[in-house]
mmCIF file of C-alpha atoms in Angstrom:
data_model
loop_
_atom_site.group_PDB
_atom_site.id
_atom_site.type_symbol
_atom_site.label_atom_id
_atom_site.label_comp_id
_atom_site.label_asym_id
_atom_site.label_seq_id
_atom_site.Cartn_x
_atom_site.Cartn_y
_atom_site.Cartn_z
ATOM 1 C CA MET A 112 9.663 22.716 10.173
ATOM 2 C CA THR A 113 10.095 21.574 13.784
ATOM 3 C CA GLY A 114 12.573 18.734 13.258
ATOM 4 C CA THR A 115 14.010 16.382 10.665
ATOM 5 C CA LEU A 116 14.338 12.684 9.905
ATOM 6 C CA GLU A 117 17.612 11.579 8.340
ATOM 7 C CA ILE A 118 17.831 8.473 6.151
ATOM 8 C CA ARG A 119 20.907 6.527 7.286
ATOM 9 C CA ALA A 120 20.229 3.377 5.216
ATOM 10 C CA ALA A 121 17.360 2.814 2.775
ATOM 11 C CA GLY A 122 15.463 -0.335 1.888
ATOM 12 C CA PRO A 123 13.959 -0.955 -1.576
ATOM 13 C CA MET A 124 11.419 1.536 -2.901
ATOM 14 C CA LEU A 125 11.566 3.706 0.208
ATOM 15 C CA THR A 126 9.267 6.616 -0.618
ATOM 16 C CA VAL A 127 7.184 9.346 0.976
ATOM 17 C CA GLN A 128 3.475 8.515 0.714
ATOM 18 C CA ASP A 129 0.291 10.145 1.930
ATOM 19 C CA ARG A 130 -3.295 9.305 0.940
ATOM 20 C CA GLY A 131 -2.521 10.238 -2.663
ATOM 21 C CA ARG A 132 -3.599 12.954 -5.071
ATOM 22 C CA PRO A 133 -7.131 12.253 -6.340
ATOM 23 C CA GLY A 134 -8.687 14.422 -8.999
ATOM 24 C CA PHE A 135 -5.899 14.428 -11.583
ATOM 25 C CA LEU A 136 -6.639 11.260 -13.563
ATOM 26 C CA ARG A 137 -7.993 13.316 -16.466
ATOM 27 C CA PHE A 138 -4.540 14.897 -16.735
ATOM 28 C CA GLY A 139 -2.803 11.518 -16.821
ATOM 29 C CA VAL A 140 -1.638 11.612 -13.182
ATOM 30 C CA SER A 141 -2.550 8.593 -11.059
ATOM 31 C CA ALA A 142 -3.246 9.070 -7.368
ATOM 32 C CA SER A 143 -0.289 7.056 -5.990
ATOM 33 C CA GLY A 144 -0.632 6.761 -2.202
ATOM 34 C CA PRO A 145 -0.143 3.631 -0.077
ATOM 35 C CA MET A 146 -0.183 0.104 -1.405
ATOM 36 C CA ASP A 147 -1.837 -1.013 1.856
ATOM 37 C CA GLY A 148 -4.274 1.623 3.043
ATOM 38 C CA GLU A 149 -5.093 -0.061 6.354
ATOM 39 C CA ALA A 150 -1.440 -0.422 7.390
ATOM 40 C CA PHE A 151 -0.845 3.199 6.355
ATOM 41 C CA ALA A 152 -3.760 4.404 8.512
ATOM 42 C CA ALA A 153 -2.643 2.302 11.479
ATOM 43 C CA ALA A 154 0.890 3.708 11.406
ATOM 44 C CA ASN A 155 -0.392 7.274 11.510
ATOM 45 C CA ALA A 156 -2.917 6.526 14.263
ATOM 46 C CA LEU A 157 -0.239 4.905 16.436
ATOM 47 C CA VAL A 158 1.807 8.143 16.555
ATOM 48 C CA GLY A 159 -1.152 10.521 16.828
ATOM 49 C CA ASN A 160 -0.965 11.905 13.305
ATOM 50 C CA ALA A 161 -3.881 13.031 11.163
ATOM 51 C CA PRO A 162 -5.219 10.098 9.103
ATOM 52 C CA GLY A 163 -3.694 11.295 5.828
ATOM 53 C CA ALA A 164 -0.315 12.474 7.107
ATOM 54 C CA ALA A 165 2.720 11.629 4.991
ATOM 55 C CA LEU A 166 4.967 8.785 6.140
ATOM 56 C CA LEU A 167 7.490 6.372 4.662
ATOM 57 C CA GLU A 168 6.572 3.257 2.681
ATOM 58 C CA PHE A 169 9.152 0.587 1.907
ATOM 59 C CA ALA A 170 9.302 -2.786 0.188
ATOM 60 C CA LEU A 171 10.620 -5.835 2.071
ATOM 61 C CA THR A 172 13.222 -4.042 4.257
ATOM 62 C CA GLY A 173 13.061 -0.673 6.003
ATOM 63 C CA GLY A 174 16.493 0.750 6.777
ATOM 64 C CA ARG A 175 18.011 3.000 9.436
ATOM 65 C CA PHE A 176 16.785 6.449 10.439
ATOM 66 C CA ARG A 177 17.686 9.236 12.885
ATOM 67 C CA ALA A 178 15.457 12.058 14.135
ATOM 68 C CA SER A 179 16.720 15.461 15.234
ATOM 69 C CA ARG A 180 14.095 15.738 17.994
ATOM 70 C CA ASP A 181 12.323 13.483 20.468
ATOM 71 C CA THR A 182 9.463 11.834 18.602
ATOM 72 C CA LEU A 183 7.146 8.849 18.394
ATOM 73 C CA VAL A 184 7.736 6.234 15.697
ATOM 74 C CA ALA A 185 5.619 3.286 14.559
ATOM 75 C CA VAL A 186 6.115 0.489 12.035
ATOM 76 C CA THR A 187 3.288 -1.503 10.444
ATOM 77 C CA GLY A 188 2.603 -3.694 7.413
ATOM 78 C CA GLY A 189 3.801 -7.063 8.710
ATOM 79 C CA GLU A 190 6.003 -8.786 11.223
ATOM 80 C CA MET A 191 9.583 -7.479 11.379
ATOM 81 C CA ARG A 192 12.438 -6.811 13.764
ATOM 82 C CA ALA A 193 12.807 -3.151 14.695
ATOM 83 C CA GLU A 194 14.710 -1.215 17.338
ATOM 84 C CA ALA A 195 14.304 2.368 18.540
ATOM 85 C CA GLY A 196 17.529 3.531 20.166
ATOM 86 C CA GLY A 197 18.559 -0.089 20.676
ATOM 87 C CA ARG A 198 15.262 -0.929 22.398
ATOM 88 C CA PRO A 199 12.924 -3.470 20.736
ATOM 89 C CA LEU A 200 10.006 -1.912 18.850
ATOM 90 C CA ALA A 201 7.161 -4.334 18.230
ATOM 91 C CA PRO A 202 5.366 -4.058 14.875
ATOM 92 C CA TRP A 203 1.925 -2.442 14.996
ATOM 93 C CA SER A 204 2.991 -0.307 17.960
ATOM 94 C CA SER A 205 4.685 3.023 18.616
ATOM 95 C CA ALA A 206 7.583 3.986 20.877
ATOM 96 C CA ARG A 207 9.648 7.022 21.748
ATOM 97 C CA LEU A 208 12.775 7.784 19.751
ATOM 98 C CA ARG A 209 14.976 10.350 21.427
ATOM 99 C CA ALA A 210 16.837 13.031 19.500
ATOM 100 C CA GLY A 211 19.955 11.590 17.906
ATOM 101 C CA GLU A 212 18.970 7.946 18.473
ATOM 102 C CA GLU A 213 18.757 5.543 15.564
ATOM 103 C CA LEU A 214 15.703 3.602 14.459
ATOM 104 C CA THR A 215 16.438 0.316 12.676
ATOM 105 C CA VAL A 216 13.721 -1.474 10.693
ATOM 106 C CA GLY A 217 14.553 -4.940 9.408
ATOM 107 C CA ALA A 218 13.039 -7.327 6.875
ATOM 108 C CA LEU A 219 9.317 -7.976 6.685
ATOM 109 C CA ARG A 220 8.099 -11.525 7.268
ATOM 110 C CA GLY A 221 5.017 -12.680 5.379
ATOM 111 C CA ALA A 222 4.392 -9.256 3.860
ATOM 112 C CA VAL A 223 5.815 -6.963 1.177
ATOM 113 C CA TRP A 224 4.991 -3.334 2.050
ATOM 114 C CA GLY A 225 5.956 -1.704 5.340
ATOM 115 C CA TYR A 226 5.125 1.705 6.816
ATOM 116 C CA LEU A 227 7.126 3.950 9.124
ATOM 117 C CA ALA A 228 5.271 6.859 10.693
ATOM 118 C CA VAL A 229 6.888 9.665 12.700
ATOM 119 C CA SER A 230 4.788 11.906 14.952
ATOM 120 C CA GLY A 231 4.103 15.184 13.186
ATOM 121 C CA GLY A 232 4.298 13.563 9.770
ATOM 122 C CA ILE A 233 6.704 14.223 6.929
ATOM 123 C CA GLU A 234 6.295 17.670 5.410
ATOM 124 C CA THR A 235 7.983 17.649 2.038
ATOM 125 C CA PRO A 236 6.545 20.275 -0.345
ATOM 126 C CA PRO A 237 3.130 19.240 -1.726
ATOM 127 C CA VAL A 238 2.835 18.658 -5.469
ATOM 128 C CA MET A 239 -0.714 18.928 -6.823
ATOM 129 C CA SER A 240 -2.059 19.047 -3.265
ATOM 130 C CA ALA A 241 -0.284 15.881 -2.084
ATOM 131 C CA ARG A 242 3.102 14.631 -0.908
ATOM 132 C CA ALA A 243 2.734 11.107 -2.319
ATOM 133 C CA THR A 244 5.626 9.962 -4.518
ATOM 134 C CA HIS A 245 4.860 8.733 -8.042
ATOM 135 C CA LEU A 246 8.146 7.181 -9.104
ATOM 136 C CA ARG A 247 7.503 6.799 -12.850
ATOM 137 C CA SER A 248 6.567 10.438 -13.330
ATOM 138 C CA ALA A 249 9.024 11.719 -10.667
ATOM 139 C CA ILE A 250 6.555 13.857 -8.731
ATOM 140 C CA GLY A 251 5.902 14.255 -5.020
ATOM 141 C CA GLY A 252 7.920 13.112 -2.034
ATOM 142 C CA LEU A 253 11.552 14.203 -2.216
ATOM 143 C CA GLU A 254 12.328 15.154 -5.815
ATOM 144 C CA GLY A 255 9.895 12.472 -7.008
ATOM 145 C CA ARG A 256 12.351 9.652 -6.314
ATOM 146 C CA ALA A 257 13.061 6.787 -3.950
ATOM 147 C CA LEU A 258 14.892 7.906 -0.837
ATOM 148 C CA ARG A 259 18.575 7.181 -0.276
ATOM 149 C CA PRO A 260 21.131 7.509 2.540
ATOM 150 C CA GLY A 261 21.861 11.111 3.395
ATOM 151 C CA ASP A 262 18.391 12.420 2.581
ATOM 152 C CA VAL A 263 16.891 14.641 5.284
ATOM 153 C CA LEU A 264 13.112 15.027 5.559
ATOM 154 C CA PRO A 265 11.285 17.861 7.364
ATOM 155 C CA LEU A 266 8.839 16.902 10.116
ATOM 156 C CA GLY A 267 5.624 18.644 11.099
ATOM 157 C CA PRO A 268 4.619 19.868 14.567
ATOM 158 C CA GLU A 269 4.694 17.239 17.299
ATOM 159 C CA PRO A 270 1.100 16.181 18.225
ATOM 160 C CA GLY A 271 2.052 15.047 21.745
ATOM 161 C CA ALA A 272 0.613 11.517 21.627
ATOM 162 C CA LEU A 273 1.546 8.634 23.926
ATOM 163 C CA PRO A 274 2.990 5.316 22.699
ATOM 164 C CA ARG A 275 0.210 2.891 21.768
ATOM 165 C CA HIS A 276 -0.338 -0.528 20.227
ATOM 166 C CA LEU A 277 -2.980 -2.267 18.153
ATOM 167 C CA THR A 278 -5.259 -4.579 20.151
ATOM 168 C CA ARG A 279 -7.484 -6.068 17.445
ATOM 169 C CA PRO A 280 -7.048 -7.010 13.780
ATOM 170 C CA LEU A 281 -7.618 -4.406 11.107
ATOM 171 C CA ARG A 282 -9.005 -6.945 8.620
ATOM 172 C CA PRO A 283 -9.318 -10.675 7.931
ATOM 173 C CA ARG A 284 -5.973 -12.312 7.164
ATOM 174 C CA HIS A 285 -7.201 -15.054 4.848
ATOM 175 C CA GLY A 286 -9.837 -15.789 2.239
ATOM 176 C CA PRO A 287 -10.301 -15.288 -1.502
ATOM 177 C CA ILE A 288 -9.653 -11.957 -3.165
ATOM 178 C CA ARG A 289 -13.100 -10.543 -3.851
ATOM 179 C CA VAL A 290 -13.860 -8.863 -7.159
ATOM 180 C CA VAL A 291 -16.681 -7.282 -9.096
ATOM 181 C CA LEU A 292 -16.685 -8.619 -12.643
ATOM 182 C CA GLY A 293 -16.091 -6.115 -15.427
ATOM 183 C CA PRO A 294 -16.118 -3.598 -16.876
ATOM 184 C CA GLN A 295 -15.133 -5.774 -19.879
ATOM 185 C CA ASP A 296 -16.099 -9.212 -18.569
ATOM 186 C CA ASP A 297 -18.275 -9.578 -21.686
ATOM 187 C CA ALA A 298 -15.032 -9.841 -23.702
ATOM 188 C CA PHE A 299 -14.506 -13.325 -22.193
ATOM 189 C CA ALA A 300 -16.459 -16.516 -22.866
ATOM 190 C CA PRO A 301 -18.406 -18.030 -19.931
ATOM 191 C CA GLU A 302 -15.896 -20.864 -19.577
ATOM 192 C CA ILE A 303 -13.031 -18.337 -19.339
ATOM 193 C CA LEU A 304 -14.847 -16.403 -16.618
ATOM 194 C CA ALA A 305 -15.362 -19.704 -14.798
ATOM 195 C CA ARG A 306 -11.631 -20.426 -15.184
ATOM 196 C CA PHE A 307 -10.741 -17.010 -13.732
ATOM 197 C CA LEU A 308 -12.955 -17.582 -10.709
ATOM 198 C CA GLY A 309 -12.193 -21.266 -10.236
ATOM 199 C CA ALA A 310 -8.446 -21.640 -10.751
ATOM 200 C CA PRO A 311 -5.643 -20.704 -8.346
ATOM 201 C CA TYR A 312 -3.191 -17.979 -9.342
ATOM 202 C CA ALA A 313 0.284 -17.285 -8.002
ATOM 203 C CA VAL A 314 1.843 -13.894 -7.341
ATOM 204 C CA SER A 315 4.832 -13.585 -9.682
ATOM 205 C CA ALA A 316 8.105 -11.761 -9.045
ATOM 206 C CA GLN A 317 7.085 -9.208 -11.704
ATOM 207 C CA ARG A 318 5.542 -6.660 -9.385
ATOM 208 C CA ASP A 319 6.067 -3.102 -8.189
ATOM 209 C CA ARG A 320 3.954 -0.128 -7.174
ATOM 210 C CA MET A 321 2.426 -0.043 -10.652
ATOM 211 C CA ALA A 322 1.119 -3.605 -11.034
ATOM 212 C CA MET A 323 1.230 -7.263 -10.003
ATOM 213 C CA LEU A 324 1.519 -9.961 -12.682
ATOM 214 C CA LEU A 325 -0.153 -13.252 -11.790
ATOM 215 C CA GLU A 326 0.816 -16.762 -12.919
ATOM 216 C CA GLY A 327 -1.898 -19.259 -13.747
ATOM 217 C CA PRO A 328 -4.318 -20.405 -16.442
ATOM 218 C CA ALA A 329 -4.430 -18.101 -19.449
ATOM 219 C CA LEU A 330 -7.532 -15.963 -20.018
ATOM 220 C CA PRO A 331 -7.977 -15.468 -23.785
ATOM 221 C CA ALA A 332 -10.476 -12.815 -24.831
ATOM 222 C CA ALA A 333 -13.090 -13.903 -27.361
ATOM 223 C CA ARG A 334 -12.609 -10.871 -29.618
ATOM 224 C CA GLY A 335 -8.943 -10.171 -28.994
ATOM 225 C CA HIS A 336 -7.197 -8.108 -26.360
ATOM 226 C CA ASP A 337 -7.222 -4.640 -27.903
ATOM 227 C CA ILE A 338 -9.952 -2.251 -26.796
ATOM 228 C CA THR A 339 -10.426 1.492 -26.926
ATOM 229 C CA SER A 340 -8.420 2.778 -23.988
ATOM 230 C CA ASP A 341 -10.479 3.707 -20.960
ATOM 231 C CA GLY A 342 -9.907 4.558 -17.317
ATOM 232 C CA THR A 343 -8.291 2.241 -14.788
ATOM 233 C CA LEU A 344 -8.565 1.849 -11.035
ATOM 234 C CA MET A 345 -6.285 0.475 -8.367
ATOM 235 C CA GLY A 346 -7.478 -3.127 -8.461
ATOM 236 C CA SER A 347 -8.350 -3.314 -12.163
ATOM 237 C CA VAL A 348 -7.542 -6.841 -13.409
ATOM 238 C CA GLN A 349 -6.289 -6.249 -16.936
ATOM 239 C CA VAL A 350 -5.662 -9.114 -19.365
ATOM 240 C CA PRO A 351 -3.044 -8.482 -22.115
ATOM 241 C CA PRO A 352 -2.546 -10.714 -25.186
ATOM 242 C CA SER A 353 -0.472 -13.175 -23.112
ATOM 243 C CA GLY A 354 -3.661 -14.048 -21.230
ATOM 244 C CA ARG A 355 -1.868 -13.597 -17.889
ATOM 245 C CA PRO A 356 -3.874 -11.291 -15.597
ATOM 246 C CA ILE A 357 -2.250 -8.112 -14.284
ATOM 247 C CA VAL A 358 -3.663 -6.345 -11.239
ATOM 248 C CA LEU A 359 -3.055 -2.589 -11.496
ATOM 249 C CA MET A 360 -1.907 -0.923 -8.293
ATOM 250 C CA ALA A 361 -1.237 2.522 -6.768
ATOM 251 C CA ASP A 362 1.132 3.891 -9.451
ATOM 252 C CA ARG A 363 -0.815 2.435 -12.386
ATOM 253 C CA GLN A 364 -1.285 4.187 -15.696
ATOM 254 C CA THR A 365 -4.536 6.167 -15.824
ATOM 255 C CA THR A 366 -5.928 4.440 -18.936
ATOM 256 C CA GLY A 367 -5.518 0.982 -20.405
ATOM 257 C CA GLY A 368 -6.136 -0.612 -23.801
ATOM 258 C CA PHE A 369 -6.600 -4.229 -22.660
ATOM 259 C CA PRO A 370 -9.896 -5.685 -21.410
ATOM 260 C CA LYS A 371 -10.430 -5.619 -17.657
ATOM 261 C CA ILE A 372 -12.060 -8.855 -16.590
ATOM 262 C CA ALA A 373 -12.725 -7.701 -13.022
ATOM 263 C CA THR A 374 -11.942 -5.147 -10.332
ATOM 264 C CA VAL A 375 -10.650 -6.063 -6.863
ATOM 265 C CA ILE A 376 -12.858 -4.542 -4.173
ATOM 266 C CA THR A 377 -11.285 -1.857 -1.984
ATOM 267 C CA PRO A 378 -11.223 -3.873 1.285
ATOM 268 C CA ASP A 379 -9.067 -6.589 -0.314
ATOM 269 C CA LEU A 380 -6.504 -4.356 -2.049
ATOM 270 C CA GLY A 381 -4.117 -4.142 0.899
ATOM 271 C CA ARG A 382 -4.284 -7.867 1.597
ATOM 272 C CA LEU A 383 -3.575 -8.600 -2.065
ATOM 273 C CA ALA A 384 -0.645 -6.156 -2.176
ATOM 274 C CA GLN A 385 0.886 -7.809 0.894
ATOM 275 C CA LEU A 386 0.884 -11.346 -0.551
ATOM 276 C CA PRO A 387 4.512 -12.509 -0.880
ATOM 277 C CA THR A 388 5.888 -13.574 -4.255
ATOM 278 C CA GLY A 389 4.849 -17.171 -4.889
ATOM 279 C CA ALA A 390 1.725 -16.967 -2.712
ATOM 280 C CA MET A 391 -1.407 -18.589 -4.135
ATOM 281 C CA LEU A 392 -4.759 -16.848 -4.349
ATOM 282 C CA ARG A 393 -8.245 -17.357 -5.722
ATOM 283 C CA PHE A 394 -10.810 -14.825 -6.860
ATOM 284 C CA HIS A 395 -14.446 -14.691 -5.747
ATOM 285 C CA ALA A 396 -17.054 -12.575 -7.550
ATOM 286 C CA LEU A 397 -19.481 -10.288 -5.706
ATOM 287 C CA SER A 398 -22.367 -8.196 -6.939
ATOM 288 C CA VAL A 399 -21.949 -4.437 -6.769
ATOM 289 C CA GLY A 400 -24.335 -4.316 -3.811
ATOM 290 C CA ALA A 401 -22.441 -7.020 -1.937
ATOM 291 C CA ALA A 402 -19.135 -5.271 -2.661
ATOM 292 C CA GLU A 403 -20.474 -2.003 -1.253
ATOM 293 C CA ALA A 404 -21.705 -3.818 1.876
ATOM 294 C CA ALA A 405 -18.292 -5.476 2.259
ATOM 295 C CA ALA A 406 -16.581 -2.095 1.968
ATOM 296 C CA ARG A 407 -18.798 -0.607 4.680
ATOM 297 C CA ALA A 408 -18.169 -3.568 6.987
ATOM 298 C CA ALA A 409 -14.400 -3.374 6.408
ATOM 299 C CA ALA A 410 -14.373 0.366 7.101
ATOM 300 C CA ARG A 411 -16.204 -0.241 10.387
ATOM 301 C CA GLN A 412 -13.751 -2.967 11.429
ATOM 302 C CA SER A 413 -10.738 -0.782 10.649
ATOM 303 C CA ALA A 414 -12.217 2.270 12.398
ATOM 304 C CA GLU A 415 -13.041 0.245 15.515
ATOM 305 C CA ALA A 416 -9.524 -1.212 15.628
ATOM 306 C CA LEU A 417 -7.932 2.238 15.364
ATOM 307 C CA ALA A 418 -10.305 3.659 17.972
ATOM 308 C CA ASP A 419 -9.322 0.900 20.413
ATOM 309 C CA LEU A 420 -5.554 1.480 20.517
ATOM 310 C CA ALA A 421 -4.071 0.757 23.934
ATOM 311 C CA THR A 422 -1.526 3.020 25.611
ATOM 312 C CA THR A 423 1.763 1.237 26.282
ATOM 313 C CA GLY A 424 3.417 3.873 28.494
ATOM 314 C CA ALA A 425 5.772 6.799 28.003
#
């Protein structure tokens, strides 16, 4: 440990997250990790961290923080007011925070999930090869829980990067949420599939790191809503007996016993997660081949944006 970050005030669902812990689904442990992978990657890149370094994720409001050493800090996810040692810190950029100074991160505007990266990364003890926090099973992060005032987190070695800022967008900001139909789309009549793809849905207030419940036209299954439980993904659109679609997210259960009408493609997961409560969305179906092409194109756009960071001075 080469320094620490103290939590002085904590926003909702403030947790330690890294890329997640893949490979444990068969043991009933979901991967966790960031709700918005692109914003997570940008925060780490802005402070010179390795792409999968652990950082802090928060919902709606960040909090106040103090580092024991000089460090770089960056905040991403959406627009917000932030200050590093009383100096303005623009979102999607990094700045120096001197030892003992306070970083304040305010409320997000037009987004839900924010990310705070500190140069060197957060080095809480790994659990099953990852530091990501899974709140429902209380593993990872700091004691498997949301962070609170008074918590002190160890930092890794300082990478020595310069302050930088994002110069181009990581992804498109608008458009339908793209899906691949299935794996149980055959449980729904053609007119119900057309309803799913043609009607607008609203993001409800019933949401967390596990799932997002959508409001809109009901989607009854032709043969009922009970199936033999099978595996789920982040982005699985599950339809329970209420007919209201639920999009499973980072802390989802590993199996589900309701039919999954579609799966959100990876490039649109972060944009979906960031939609504010009450926002309207529509779904658009792609073939598997088109979804794979979209994923490759999105990965290129994100990589180019992170490779083109501009230095903003010391």
